[in-house]
mmCIF file of C-alpha atoms in Angstrom:
data_model
loop_
_atom_site.group_PDB
_atom_site.id
_atom_site.type_symbol
_atom_site.label_atom_id
_atom_site.label_comp_id
_atom_site.label_asym_id
_atom_site.label_seq_id
_atom_site.Cartn_x
_atom_site.Cartn_y
_atom_site.Cartn_z
ATOM 1 C CA UNK A 403 25.597 4.264 12.710
ATOM 2 C CA UNK A 404 21.898 4.662 12.074
ATOM 3 C CA UNK A 405 20.486 8.150 11.789
ATOM 4 C CA UNK A 406 18.783 9.059 15.041
ATOM 5 C CA UNK A 407 16.194 11.234 13.320
ATOM 6 C CA UNK A 408 14.982 8.410 11.071
ATOM 7 C CA UNK A 409 12.198 6.072 12.051
ATOM 8 C CA UNK A 410 12.352 2.470 10.913
ATOM 9 C CA UNK A 411 9.355 0.183 10.821
ATOM 10 C CA UNK A 412 9.892 -3.492 10.056
ATOM 11 C CA UNK A 413 6.960 -5.201 8.373
ATOM 12 C CA UNK A 414 7.043 -8.997 8.369
ATOM 13 C CA UNK A 415 3.493 -9.944 7.462
ATOM 14 C CA UNK A 416 2.877 -13.473 6.181
ATOM 15 C CA UNK A 417 6.598 -14.216 6.063
ATOM 16 C CA UNK A 418 8.913 -15.988 8.441
ATOM 17 C CA UNK A 419 12.604 -15.589 7.692
ATOM 18 C CA UNK A 420 13.960 -19.079 7.207
ATOM 19 C CA UNK A 421 16.967 -18.253 5.031
ATOM 20 C CA UNK A 422 19.783 -15.787 4.801
ATOM 21 C CA UNK A 423 19.209 -12.377 3.310
ATOM 22 C CA UNK A 424 21.420 -12.351 0.233
ATOM 23 C CA UNK A 425 19.658 -9.852 -2.039
ATOM 24 C CA UNK A 426 18.012 -6.618 -0.929
ATOM 25 C CA UNK A 427 15.911 -4.405 -3.184
ATOM 26 C CA UNK A 428 16.039 -0.694 -2.444
ATOM 27 C CA UNK A 429 13.183 1.160 -4.146
ATOM 28 C CA UNK A 430 14.634 4.474 -5.362
ATOM 29 C CA UNK A 431 12.318 7.447 -5.749
ATOM 30 C CA UNK A 432 13.326 10.914 -6.990
ATOM 31 C CA UNK A 433 13.459 12.664 -3.595
ATOM 32 C CA UNK A 434 17.195 12.556 -2.859
ATOM 33 C CA UNK A 435 17.005 13.882 0.708
ATOM 34 C CA UNK A 436 14.361 11.308 1.693
ATOM 35 C CA UNK A 437 16.331 8.514 -0.008
ATOM 36 C CA UNK A 438 19.520 9.176 1.968
ATOM 37 C CA UNK A 439 18.011 7.776 5.191
ATOM 38 C CA UNK A 440 16.804 4.692 3.306
ATOM 39 C CA UNK A 441 20.213 4.241 1.668
ATOM 40 C CA UNK A 442 22.079 4.523 4.976
ATOM 41 C CA UNK A 443 19.869 1.917 6.659
ATOM 42 C CA UNK A 444 20.037 -0.458 3.705
ATOM 43 C CA UNK A 445 23.821 -0.042 3.407
ATOM 44 C CA UNK A 446 24.346 -0.838 7.084
ATOM 45 C CA UNK A 447 22.187 -3.972 6.926
ATOM 46 C CA UNK A 448 23.611 -5.138 3.576
ATOM 47 C CA UNK A 449 27.206 -4.625 4.731
ATOM 48 C CA UNK A 450 26.548 -6.571 7.942
ATOM 49 C CA UNK A 451 24.978 -9.470 6.030
ATOM 50 C CA UNK A 452 27.327 -9.309 3.034
ATOM 51 C CA UNK A 453 24.206 -8.945 0.880
ATOM 52 C CA UNK A 454 23.916 -7.497 -2.611
ATOM 53 C CA UNK A 455 21.553 -4.570 -3.211
ATOM 54 C CA UNK A 456 19.390 -3.968 -6.271
ATOM 55 C CA UNK A 457 18.625 -0.269 -6.745
ATOM 56 C CA UNK A 458 15.259 -0.204 -8.496
ATOM 57 C CA UNK A 459 13.735 2.907 -10.047
ATOM 58 C CA UNK A 460 10.386 3.156 -11.865
ATOM 59 C CA UNK A 461 9.682 5.818 -14.472
ATOM 60 C CA UNK A 462 6.219 6.932 -15.459
ATOM 61 C CA UNK A 463 6.012 6.275 -19.249
ATOM 62 C CA UNK A 464 5.791 9.964 -20.177
ATOM 63 C CA UNK A 465 8.619 10.869 -17.800
ATOM 64 C CA UNK A 466 10.796 8.162 -19.362
ATOM 65 C CA UNK A 467 10.119 9.400 -22.892
ATOM 66 C CA UNK A 468 10.801 12.990 -21.859
ATOM 67 C CA UNK A 469 14.068 12.063 -20.111
ATOM 68 C CA UNK A 470 15.301 10.170 -23.181
ATOM 69 C CA UNK A 471 14.607 13.201 -25.383
ATOM 70 C CA UNK A 472 16.079 15.727 -22.919
ATOM 71 C CA UNK A 473 19.283 13.742 -22.441
ATOM 72 C CA UNK A 474 19.474 12.694 -26.105
ATOM 73 C CA UNK A 475 19.829 9.008 -25.199
ATOM 74 C CA UNK A 476 19.350 6.412 -27.952
ATOM 75 C CA UNK A 477 18.814 3.446 -25.627
ATOM 76 C CA UNK A 478 15.305 2.441 -24.616
ATOM 77 C CA UNK A 479 16.644 0.649 -21.523
ATOM 78 C CA UNK A 480 15.228 2.239 -18.344
ATOM 79 C CA UNK A 481 18.179 0.902 -16.315
ATOM 80 C CA UNK A 482 20.641 2.830 -18.493
ATOM 81 C CA UNK A 483 18.730 6.046 -17.818
ATOM 82 C CA UNK A 484 18.432 5.212 -14.111
ATOM 83 C CA UNK A 485 22.229 4.895 -13.835
ATOM 84 C CA UNK A 486 22.358 8.598 -14.767
ATOM 85 C CA UNK A 487 19.640 9.599 -12.274
ATOM 86 C CA UNK A 488 20.986 11.990 -9.609
ATOM 87 C CA UNK A 489 19.209 10.195 -6.764
ATOM 88 C CA UNK A 490 20.317 6.744 -7.944
ATOM 89 C CA UNK A 491 23.899 8.053 -8.145
ATOM 90 C CA UNK A 492 23.674 9.462 -4.592
ATOM 91 C CA UNK A 493 22.297 6.184 -3.212
ATOM 92 C CA UNK A 494 24.977 4.252 -5.122
ATOM 93 C CA UNK A 495 27.651 6.406 -3.478
ATOM 94 C CA UNK A 496 26.343 5.501 -0.010
ATOM 95 C CA UNK A 497 26.498 1.796 -0.922
ATOM 96 C CA UNK A 498 29.993 2.101 -2.438
ATOM 97 C CA UNK A 499 31.245 3.894 0.686
ATOM 98 C CA UNK A 500 29.888 1.012 2.805
ATOM 99 C CA UNK A 501 31.571 -1.578 0.574
ATOM 100 C CA UNK A 502 28.251 -3.018 -0.624
ATOM 101 C CA UNK A 503 27.905 -4.607 -4.056
ATOM 102 C CA UNK A 504 24.911 -3.359 -6.017
ATOM 103 C CA UNK A 505 23.235 -3.285 -9.410
ATOM 104 C CA UNK A 506 20.789 -0.832 -10.960
ATOM 105 C CA UNK A 507 17.504 -1.978 -12.477
ATOM 106 C CA UNK A 508 14.572 0.075 -13.720
ATOM 107 C CA UNK A 509 11.289 -0.134 -15.565
ATOM 108 C CA UNK A 510 8.439 2.038 -16.772
ATOM 109 C CA UNK A 511 4.851 1.901 -15.551
ATOM 110 C CA UNK A 512 2.994 2.243 -12.258
ATOM 111 C CA UNK A 513 5.584 2.229 -9.472
ATOM 112 C CA UNK A 514 3.749 -0.084 -7.048
ATOM 113 C CA UNK A 515 2.924 -2.649 -9.740
ATOM 114 C CA UNK A 516 6.398 -2.638 -11.299
ATOM 115 C CA UNK A 517 8.159 -2.926 -7.939
ATOM 116 C CA UNK A 518 5.899 -5.715 -6.698
ATOM 117 C CA UNK A 519 6.252 -7.680 -9.926
ATOM 118 C CA UNK A 520 10.049 -7.410 -9.822
ATOM 119 C CA UNK A 521 10.199 -8.382 -6.150
ATOM 120 C CA UNK A 522 7.912 -11.380 -6.597
ATOM 121 C CA UNK A 523 9.610 -12.670 -9.776
ATOM 122 C CA UNK A 524 13.249 -12.251 -8.758
ATOM 123 C CA UNK A 525 15.264 -13.688 -5.913
ATOM 124 C CA UNK A 526 14.732 -10.756 -3.522
ATOM 125 C CA UNK A 527 15.005 -11.542 0.194
ATOM 126 C CA UNK A 528 14.207 -8.132 1.708
ATOM 127 C CA UNK A 529 12.934 -4.728 0.548
ATOM 128 C CA UNK A 530 13.710 -1.200 1.720
ATOM 129 C CA UNK A 531 11.269 1.583 0.833
ATOM 130 C CA UNK A 532 10.997 5.209 1.836
ATOM 131 C CA UNK A 533 7.893 6.573 3.494
ATOM 132 C CA UNK A 534 6.338 9.994 3.679
ATOM 133 C CA UNK A 535 4.700 11.735 6.607
ATOM 134 C CA UNK A 536 1.045 11.841 5.573
ATOM 135 C CA UNK A 537 -2.203 12.205 7.425
ATOM 136 C CA UNK A 538 -4.397 9.105 7.924
ATOM 137 C CA UNK A 539 -6.989 10.629 5.600
ATOM 138 C CA UNK A 540 -4.348 11.244 2.955
ATOM 139 C CA UNK A 541 -3.223 7.634 3.158
ATOM 140 C CA UNK A 542 -6.780 6.318 2.901
ATOM 141 C CA UNK A 543 -7.719 8.513 -0.052
ATOM 142 C CA UNK A 544 -4.498 8.561 -2.060
ATOM 143 C CA UNK A 545 -2.902 5.238 -1.212
ATOM 144 C CA UNK A 546 0.848 4.845 -1.161
ATOM 145 C CA UNK A 547 3.440 3.111 -3.306
ATOM 146 C CA UNK A 548 5.274 2.012 -0.157
ATOM 147 C CA UNK A 549 2.073 0.671 1.373
ATOM 148 C CA UNK A 550 1.116 -1.267 -1.778
ATOM 149 C CA UNK A 551 4.602 -2.764 -2.073
ATOM 150 C CA UNK A 552 4.598 -3.845 1.576
ATOM 151 C CA UNK A 553 1.156 -5.416 1.316
ATOM 152 C CA UNK A 554 1.547 -7.043 -2.099
ATOM 153 C CA UNK A 555 5.107 -8.372 -2.021
ATOM 154 C CA UNK A 556 6.005 -11.789 -0.673
ATOM 155 C CA UNK A 557 9.111 -10.723 1.283
ATOM 156 C CA UNK A 558 9.766 -8.736 4.462
ATOM 157 C CA UNK A 559 9.938 -4.969 3.947
ATOM 158 C CA UNK A 560 11.538 -2.155 5.933
ATOM 159 C CA UNK A 561 9.918 1.271 5.699
ATOM 160 C CA UNK A 562 12.260 4.152 6.506
ATOM 161 C CA UNK A 563 11.010 7.699 6.963
#
């Protein structure tokens, strides 16, 4: 069942669904409590459609370097580090419990640019992103990763907050 305290907004700009949703990208940020609502919605939809989910996490370059040193990891693969991320693990548990197949991918760079590039260059049919409660002025001045992904990607997106 969907969480009653979560708000879901479906954005379908410029896109008409003419095919089945087979692959869903779930953009994973570090706020575990906020990501649980996103994970639950994505798991329910993916399970109902028998879709595969890509958990995608973006590290800022300095954060990535610091995490490698802190965890004493030899690999330079962001996906390997993301598999050990507490929030990614929590989201993965929600998907496993729903019987949804998933993979973990990651990159380093600016989150909105990395997510949009991955979405537009891979066979992604739908995107789930988390949103924050921000004032209109805050959105206008600071921008938003979720907003940029929704506007710049070529697939339908669901914003969950």
